[in-house]
PDB file of C-alpha atoms in Angstrom:
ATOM      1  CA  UNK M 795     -14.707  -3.036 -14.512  1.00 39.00           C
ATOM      2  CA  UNK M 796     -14.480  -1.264 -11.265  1.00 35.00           C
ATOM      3  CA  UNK M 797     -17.119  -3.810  -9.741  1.00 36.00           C
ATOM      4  CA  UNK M 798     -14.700  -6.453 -10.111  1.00 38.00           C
ATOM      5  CA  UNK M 799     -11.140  -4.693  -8.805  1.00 32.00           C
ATOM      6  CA  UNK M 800     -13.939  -3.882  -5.842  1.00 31.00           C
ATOM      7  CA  UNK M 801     -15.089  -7.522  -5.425  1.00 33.00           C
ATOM      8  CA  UNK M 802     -11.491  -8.765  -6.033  1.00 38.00           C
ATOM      9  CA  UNK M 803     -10.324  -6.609  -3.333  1.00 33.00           C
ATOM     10  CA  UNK M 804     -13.224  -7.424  -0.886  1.00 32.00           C
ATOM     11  CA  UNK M 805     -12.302 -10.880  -1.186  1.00 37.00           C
ATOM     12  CA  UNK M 806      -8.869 -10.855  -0.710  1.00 36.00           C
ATOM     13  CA  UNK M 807      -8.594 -11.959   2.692  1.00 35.00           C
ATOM     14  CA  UNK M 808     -10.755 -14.959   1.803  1.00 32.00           C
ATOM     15  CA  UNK M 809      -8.983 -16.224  -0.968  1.00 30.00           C
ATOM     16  CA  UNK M 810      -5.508 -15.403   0.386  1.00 34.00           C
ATOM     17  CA  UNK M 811      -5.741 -16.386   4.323  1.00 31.00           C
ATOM     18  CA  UNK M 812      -4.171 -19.921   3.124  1.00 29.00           C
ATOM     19  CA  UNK M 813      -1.365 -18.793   1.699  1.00 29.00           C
ATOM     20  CA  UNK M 814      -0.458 -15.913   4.225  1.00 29.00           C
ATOM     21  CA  UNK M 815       1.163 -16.019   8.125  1.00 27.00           C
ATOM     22  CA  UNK M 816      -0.718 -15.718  11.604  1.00 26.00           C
ATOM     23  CA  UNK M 817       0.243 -12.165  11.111  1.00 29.00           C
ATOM     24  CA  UNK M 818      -1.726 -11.370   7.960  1.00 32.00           C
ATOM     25  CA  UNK M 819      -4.639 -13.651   9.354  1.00 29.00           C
ATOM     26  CA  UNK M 820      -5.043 -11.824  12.040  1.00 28.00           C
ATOM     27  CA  UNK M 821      -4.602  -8.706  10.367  1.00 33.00           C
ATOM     28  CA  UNK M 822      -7.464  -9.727   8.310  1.00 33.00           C
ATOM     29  CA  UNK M 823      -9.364 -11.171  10.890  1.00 31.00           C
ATOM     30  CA  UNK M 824     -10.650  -7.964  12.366  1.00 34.00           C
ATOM     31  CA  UNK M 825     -13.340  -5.973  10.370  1.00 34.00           C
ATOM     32  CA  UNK M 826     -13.526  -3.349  12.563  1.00 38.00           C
ATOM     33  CA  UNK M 827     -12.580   0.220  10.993  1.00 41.00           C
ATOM     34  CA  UNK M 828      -9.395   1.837  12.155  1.00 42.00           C
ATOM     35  CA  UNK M 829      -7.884   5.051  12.026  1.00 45.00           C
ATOM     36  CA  UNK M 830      -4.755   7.041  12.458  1.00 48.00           C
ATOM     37  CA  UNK M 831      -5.843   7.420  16.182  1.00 55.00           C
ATOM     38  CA  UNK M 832      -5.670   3.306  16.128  1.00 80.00           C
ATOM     39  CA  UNK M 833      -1.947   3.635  15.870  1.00 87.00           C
ATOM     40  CA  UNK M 834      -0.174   4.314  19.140  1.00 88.00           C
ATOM     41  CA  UNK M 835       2.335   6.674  19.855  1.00 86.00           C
ATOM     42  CA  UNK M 836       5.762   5.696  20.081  1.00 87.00           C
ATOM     43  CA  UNK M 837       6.781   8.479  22.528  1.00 86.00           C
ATOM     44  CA  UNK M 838       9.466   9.128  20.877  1.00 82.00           C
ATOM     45  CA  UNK M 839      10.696   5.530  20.787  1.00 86.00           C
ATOM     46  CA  UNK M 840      11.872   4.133  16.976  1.00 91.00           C
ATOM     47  CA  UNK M 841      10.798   1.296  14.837  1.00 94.00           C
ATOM     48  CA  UNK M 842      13.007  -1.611  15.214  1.00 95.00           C
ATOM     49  CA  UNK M 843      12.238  -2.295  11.363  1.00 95.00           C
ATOM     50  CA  UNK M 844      10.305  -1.785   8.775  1.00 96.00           C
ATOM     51  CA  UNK M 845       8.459  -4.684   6.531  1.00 97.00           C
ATOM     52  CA  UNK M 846       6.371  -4.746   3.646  1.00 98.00           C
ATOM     53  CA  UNK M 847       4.015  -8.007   3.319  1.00 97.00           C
ATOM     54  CA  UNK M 848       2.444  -8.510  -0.151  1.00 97.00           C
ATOM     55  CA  UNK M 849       2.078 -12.268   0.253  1.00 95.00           C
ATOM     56  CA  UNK M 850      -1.879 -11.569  -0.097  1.00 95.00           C
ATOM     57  CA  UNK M 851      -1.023 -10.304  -3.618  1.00 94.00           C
ATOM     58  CA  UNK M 852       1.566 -13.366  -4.426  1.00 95.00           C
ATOM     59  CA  UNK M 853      -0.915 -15.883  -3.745  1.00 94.00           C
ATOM     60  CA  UNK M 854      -3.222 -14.415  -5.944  1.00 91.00           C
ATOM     61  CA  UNK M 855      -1.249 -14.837  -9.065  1.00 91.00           C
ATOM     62  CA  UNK M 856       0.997 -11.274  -8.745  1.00 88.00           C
ATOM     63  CA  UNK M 857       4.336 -12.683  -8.363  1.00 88.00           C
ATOM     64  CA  UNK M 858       7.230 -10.250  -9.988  1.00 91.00           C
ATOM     65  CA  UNK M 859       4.709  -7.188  -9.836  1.00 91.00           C
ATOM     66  CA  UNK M 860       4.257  -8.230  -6.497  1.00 95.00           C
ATOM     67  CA  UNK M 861       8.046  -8.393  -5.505  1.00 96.00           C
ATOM     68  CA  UNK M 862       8.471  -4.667  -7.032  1.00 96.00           C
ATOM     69  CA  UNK M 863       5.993  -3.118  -5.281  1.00 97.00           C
ATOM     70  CA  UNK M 864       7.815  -4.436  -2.225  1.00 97.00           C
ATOM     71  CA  UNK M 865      11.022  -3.563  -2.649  1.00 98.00           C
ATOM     72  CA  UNK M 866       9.952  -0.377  -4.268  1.00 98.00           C
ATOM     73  CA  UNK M 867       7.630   0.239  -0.985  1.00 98.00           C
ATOM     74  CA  UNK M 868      10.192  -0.694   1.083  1.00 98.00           C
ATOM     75  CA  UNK M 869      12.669   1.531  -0.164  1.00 98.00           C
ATOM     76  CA  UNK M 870      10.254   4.491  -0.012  1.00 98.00           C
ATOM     77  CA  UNK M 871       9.676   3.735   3.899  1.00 98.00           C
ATOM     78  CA  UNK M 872      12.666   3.467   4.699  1.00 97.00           C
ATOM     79  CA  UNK M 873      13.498   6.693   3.635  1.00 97.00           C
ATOM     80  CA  UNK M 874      10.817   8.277   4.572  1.00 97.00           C
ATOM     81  CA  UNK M 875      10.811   6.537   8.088  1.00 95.00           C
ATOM     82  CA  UNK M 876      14.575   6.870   8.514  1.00 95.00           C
ATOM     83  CA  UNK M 877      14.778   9.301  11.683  1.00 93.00           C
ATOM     84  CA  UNK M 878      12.462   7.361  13.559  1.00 92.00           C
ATOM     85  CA  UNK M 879      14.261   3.443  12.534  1.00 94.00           C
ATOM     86  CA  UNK M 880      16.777   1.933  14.454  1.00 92.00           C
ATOM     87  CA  UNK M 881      15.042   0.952  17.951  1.00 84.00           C
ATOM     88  CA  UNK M 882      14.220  -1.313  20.103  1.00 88.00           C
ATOM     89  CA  UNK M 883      10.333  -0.800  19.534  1.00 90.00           C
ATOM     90  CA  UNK M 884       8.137  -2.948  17.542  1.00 95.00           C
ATOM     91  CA  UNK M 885       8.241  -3.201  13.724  1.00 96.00           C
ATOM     92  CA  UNK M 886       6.251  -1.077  11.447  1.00 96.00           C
ATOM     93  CA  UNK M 887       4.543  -4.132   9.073  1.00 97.00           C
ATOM     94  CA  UNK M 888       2.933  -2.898   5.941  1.00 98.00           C
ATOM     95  CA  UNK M 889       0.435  -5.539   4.685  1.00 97.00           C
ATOM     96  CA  UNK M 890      -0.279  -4.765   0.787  1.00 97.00           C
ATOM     97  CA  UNK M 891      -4.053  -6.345   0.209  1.00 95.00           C
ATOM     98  CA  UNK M 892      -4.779  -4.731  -2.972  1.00 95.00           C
ATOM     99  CA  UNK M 893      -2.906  -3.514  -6.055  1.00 94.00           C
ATOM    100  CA  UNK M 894      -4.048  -2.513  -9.831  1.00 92.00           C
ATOM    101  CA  UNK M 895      -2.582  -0.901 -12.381  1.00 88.00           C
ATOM    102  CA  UNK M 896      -5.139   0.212 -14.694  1.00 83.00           C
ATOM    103  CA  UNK M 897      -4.649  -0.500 -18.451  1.00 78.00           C
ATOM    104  CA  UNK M 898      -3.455   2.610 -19.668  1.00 65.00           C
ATOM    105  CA  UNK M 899      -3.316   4.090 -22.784  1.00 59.00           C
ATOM    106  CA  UNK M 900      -3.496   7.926 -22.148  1.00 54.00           C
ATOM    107  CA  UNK M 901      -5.994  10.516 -22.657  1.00 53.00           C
ATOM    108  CA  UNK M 902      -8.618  11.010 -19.816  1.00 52.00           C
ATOM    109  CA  UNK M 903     -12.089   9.318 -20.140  1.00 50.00           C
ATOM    110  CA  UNK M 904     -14.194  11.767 -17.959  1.00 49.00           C
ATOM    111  CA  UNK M 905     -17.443  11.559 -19.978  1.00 46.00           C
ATOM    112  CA  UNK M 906     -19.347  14.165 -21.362  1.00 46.00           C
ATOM    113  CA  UNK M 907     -18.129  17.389 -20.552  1.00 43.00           C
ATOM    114  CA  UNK M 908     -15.488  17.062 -17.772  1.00 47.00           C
ATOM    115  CA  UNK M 909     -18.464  16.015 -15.606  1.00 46.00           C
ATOM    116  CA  UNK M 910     -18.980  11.892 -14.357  1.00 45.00           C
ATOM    117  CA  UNK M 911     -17.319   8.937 -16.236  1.00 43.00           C
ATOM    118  CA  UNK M 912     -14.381   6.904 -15.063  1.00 50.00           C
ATOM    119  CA  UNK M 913     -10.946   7.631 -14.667  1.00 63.00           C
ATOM    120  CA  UNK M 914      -7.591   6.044 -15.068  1.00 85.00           C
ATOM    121  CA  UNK M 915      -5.704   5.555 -11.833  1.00 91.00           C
ATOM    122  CA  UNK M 916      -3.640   3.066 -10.093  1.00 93.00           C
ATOM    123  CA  UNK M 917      -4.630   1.762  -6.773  1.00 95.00           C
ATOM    124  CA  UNK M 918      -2.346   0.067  -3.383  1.00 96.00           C
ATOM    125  CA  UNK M 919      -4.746  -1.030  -0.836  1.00 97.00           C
ATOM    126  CA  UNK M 920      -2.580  -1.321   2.628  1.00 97.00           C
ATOM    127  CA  UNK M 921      -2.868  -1.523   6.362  1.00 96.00           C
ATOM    128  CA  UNK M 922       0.243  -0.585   8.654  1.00 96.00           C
ATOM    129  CA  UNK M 923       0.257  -2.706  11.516  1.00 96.00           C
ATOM    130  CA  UNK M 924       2.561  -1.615  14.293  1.00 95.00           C
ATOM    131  CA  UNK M 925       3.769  -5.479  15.114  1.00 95.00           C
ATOM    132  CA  UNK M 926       5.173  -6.335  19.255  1.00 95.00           C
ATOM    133  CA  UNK M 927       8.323  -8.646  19.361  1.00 92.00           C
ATOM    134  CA  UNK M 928       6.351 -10.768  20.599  1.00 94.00           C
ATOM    135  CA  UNK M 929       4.117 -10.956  17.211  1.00 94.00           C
ATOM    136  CA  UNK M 930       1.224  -8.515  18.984  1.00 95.00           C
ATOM    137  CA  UNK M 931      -0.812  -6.426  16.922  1.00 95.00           C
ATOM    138  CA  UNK M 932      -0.265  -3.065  18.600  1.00 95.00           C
ATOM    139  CA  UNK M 933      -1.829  -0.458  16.472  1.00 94.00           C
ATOM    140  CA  UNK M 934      -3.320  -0.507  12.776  1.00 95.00           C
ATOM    141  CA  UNK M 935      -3.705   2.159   9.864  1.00 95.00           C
ATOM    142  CA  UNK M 936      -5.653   1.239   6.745  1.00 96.00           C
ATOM    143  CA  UNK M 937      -4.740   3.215   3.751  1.00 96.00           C
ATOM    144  CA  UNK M 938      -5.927   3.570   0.211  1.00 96.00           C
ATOM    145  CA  UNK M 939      -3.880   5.347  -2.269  1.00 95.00           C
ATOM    146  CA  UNK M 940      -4.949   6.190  -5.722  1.00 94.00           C
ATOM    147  CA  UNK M 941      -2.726   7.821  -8.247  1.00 92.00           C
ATOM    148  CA  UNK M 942      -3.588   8.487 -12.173  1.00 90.00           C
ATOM    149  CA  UNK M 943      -2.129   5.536 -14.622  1.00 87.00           C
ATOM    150  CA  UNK M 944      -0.130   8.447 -16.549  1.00 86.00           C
ATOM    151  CA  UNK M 945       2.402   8.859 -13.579  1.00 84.00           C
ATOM    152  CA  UNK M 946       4.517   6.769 -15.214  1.00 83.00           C
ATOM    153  CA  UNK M 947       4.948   8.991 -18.142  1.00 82.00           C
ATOM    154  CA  UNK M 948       4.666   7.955 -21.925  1.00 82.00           C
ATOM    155  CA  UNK M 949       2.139   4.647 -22.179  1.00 79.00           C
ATOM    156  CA  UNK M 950       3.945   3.040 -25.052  1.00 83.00           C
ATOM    157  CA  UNK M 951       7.297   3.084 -23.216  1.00 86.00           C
ATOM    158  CA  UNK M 952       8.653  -0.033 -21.886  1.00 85.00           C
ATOM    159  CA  UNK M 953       9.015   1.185 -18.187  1.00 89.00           C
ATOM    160  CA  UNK M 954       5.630   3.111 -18.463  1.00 89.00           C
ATOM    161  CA  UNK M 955       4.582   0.098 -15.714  1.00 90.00           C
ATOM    162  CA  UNK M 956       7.177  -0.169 -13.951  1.00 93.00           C
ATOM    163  CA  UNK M 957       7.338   3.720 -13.033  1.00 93.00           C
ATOM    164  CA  UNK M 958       3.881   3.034 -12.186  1.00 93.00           C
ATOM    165  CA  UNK M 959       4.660   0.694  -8.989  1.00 95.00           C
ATOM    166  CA  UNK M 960       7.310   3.331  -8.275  1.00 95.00           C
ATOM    167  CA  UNK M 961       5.303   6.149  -8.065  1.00 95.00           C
ATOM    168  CA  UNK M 962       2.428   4.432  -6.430  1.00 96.00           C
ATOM    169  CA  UNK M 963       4.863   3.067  -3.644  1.00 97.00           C
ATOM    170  CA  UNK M 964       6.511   6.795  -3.180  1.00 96.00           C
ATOM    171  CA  UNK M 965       3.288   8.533  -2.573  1.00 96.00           C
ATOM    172  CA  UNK M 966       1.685   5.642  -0.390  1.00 97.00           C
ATOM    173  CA  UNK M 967       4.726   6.577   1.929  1.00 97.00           C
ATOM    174  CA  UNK M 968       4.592  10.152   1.805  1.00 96.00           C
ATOM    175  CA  UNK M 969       0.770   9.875   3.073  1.00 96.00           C
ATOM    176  CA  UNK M 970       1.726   7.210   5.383  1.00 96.00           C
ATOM    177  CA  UNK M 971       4.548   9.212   7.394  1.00 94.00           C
ATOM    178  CA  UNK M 972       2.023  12.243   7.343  1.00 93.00           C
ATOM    179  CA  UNK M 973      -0.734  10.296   8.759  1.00 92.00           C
ATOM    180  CA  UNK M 974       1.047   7.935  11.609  1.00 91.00           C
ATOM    181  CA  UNK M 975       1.360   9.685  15.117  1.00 87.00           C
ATOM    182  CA  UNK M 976       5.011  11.193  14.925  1.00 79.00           C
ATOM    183  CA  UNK M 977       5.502  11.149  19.273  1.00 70.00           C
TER     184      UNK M 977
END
């Protein structure tokens, strides 16, 4: 099971680069590895706005998961973002390549003895791409956050799932603020 979410997410950029703008192409154009120290300093300059970009994930079949995560995402940047939005600087772009919710059903399937075996979490594979007026690529941070299926409480409730993308959105923010350059 994990082989495939891995393959899926490897190719990603293949199967989506039709269906996505210059801006994700190019975003998933380069293969080199970025960091936090990739992502420029604002000097105390603000983001004009803030975006989330899950096209990748629509054209793959996601569609109204898709559309929560992003407003859900959204929301949580925004928030979390707020003191430094409202500028004339460029436009902090999160491009969502990768999402899973993991079938969930409780309990925690960690082999024999505590030690090896799988585990049940939810995945959002992004990049934040710090995006010139112009439509420049000024600064990138990948990020991969992972957070265990049962964050959305009870599994046999209705909004189990839908907690899920909530949760998964709020905590790929929190890291995100932490790990961008805050000058």
């Amino acid at each position: 099971m994990a082989r495939r979410w891995i393959a899926g997410l490897l190719a990603l950029p293949a199967l989506a680069a039709p269906a996505v703008t210059a801006l994700a192409v190019t975003a998933s154009a380069v293969a080199a590895p970025a960091s936090a120290g990739d992502f420029p300093s604002l000097r105390g300059g603000r983001f004009s706005d803030v975006r989330v970009d899950v096209r990748p994930l629509v054209a793959l079949g996601a569609g109204a998961q898709a559309e929560a995560l992003r407003a859900d995402l959204t929301a949580a940047l925004r928030s979390r973002f707020a003191a430094r939005l409202g500028g004339r600087g460029p436009s902090l772009v999160v491009l969502v390549r990768g999402f899973s919710l993991r079938p969930y059903a409780g309990g925690n399937n960690s082999g024999r003895s505590g030690f090896g075996g799988g585990s049940q979490n939810d995945y959002l594979d992004g990049e934040a791409l710090l995006v010139a007026r112009d439509g420049a690529i000024l600064g990138r941070h990948p990020q991969l956050t992972a957070t265990p299926s049962s964050f959305g409480g009870a599994w046999y409730d209705p909004q189990s799932e839908r907690r899920r993308v909530t949760a998964i959105a709020d905590i790929y923010a929190d890291w995100l603020v932490r790990n961008l350059p805050v000058d």
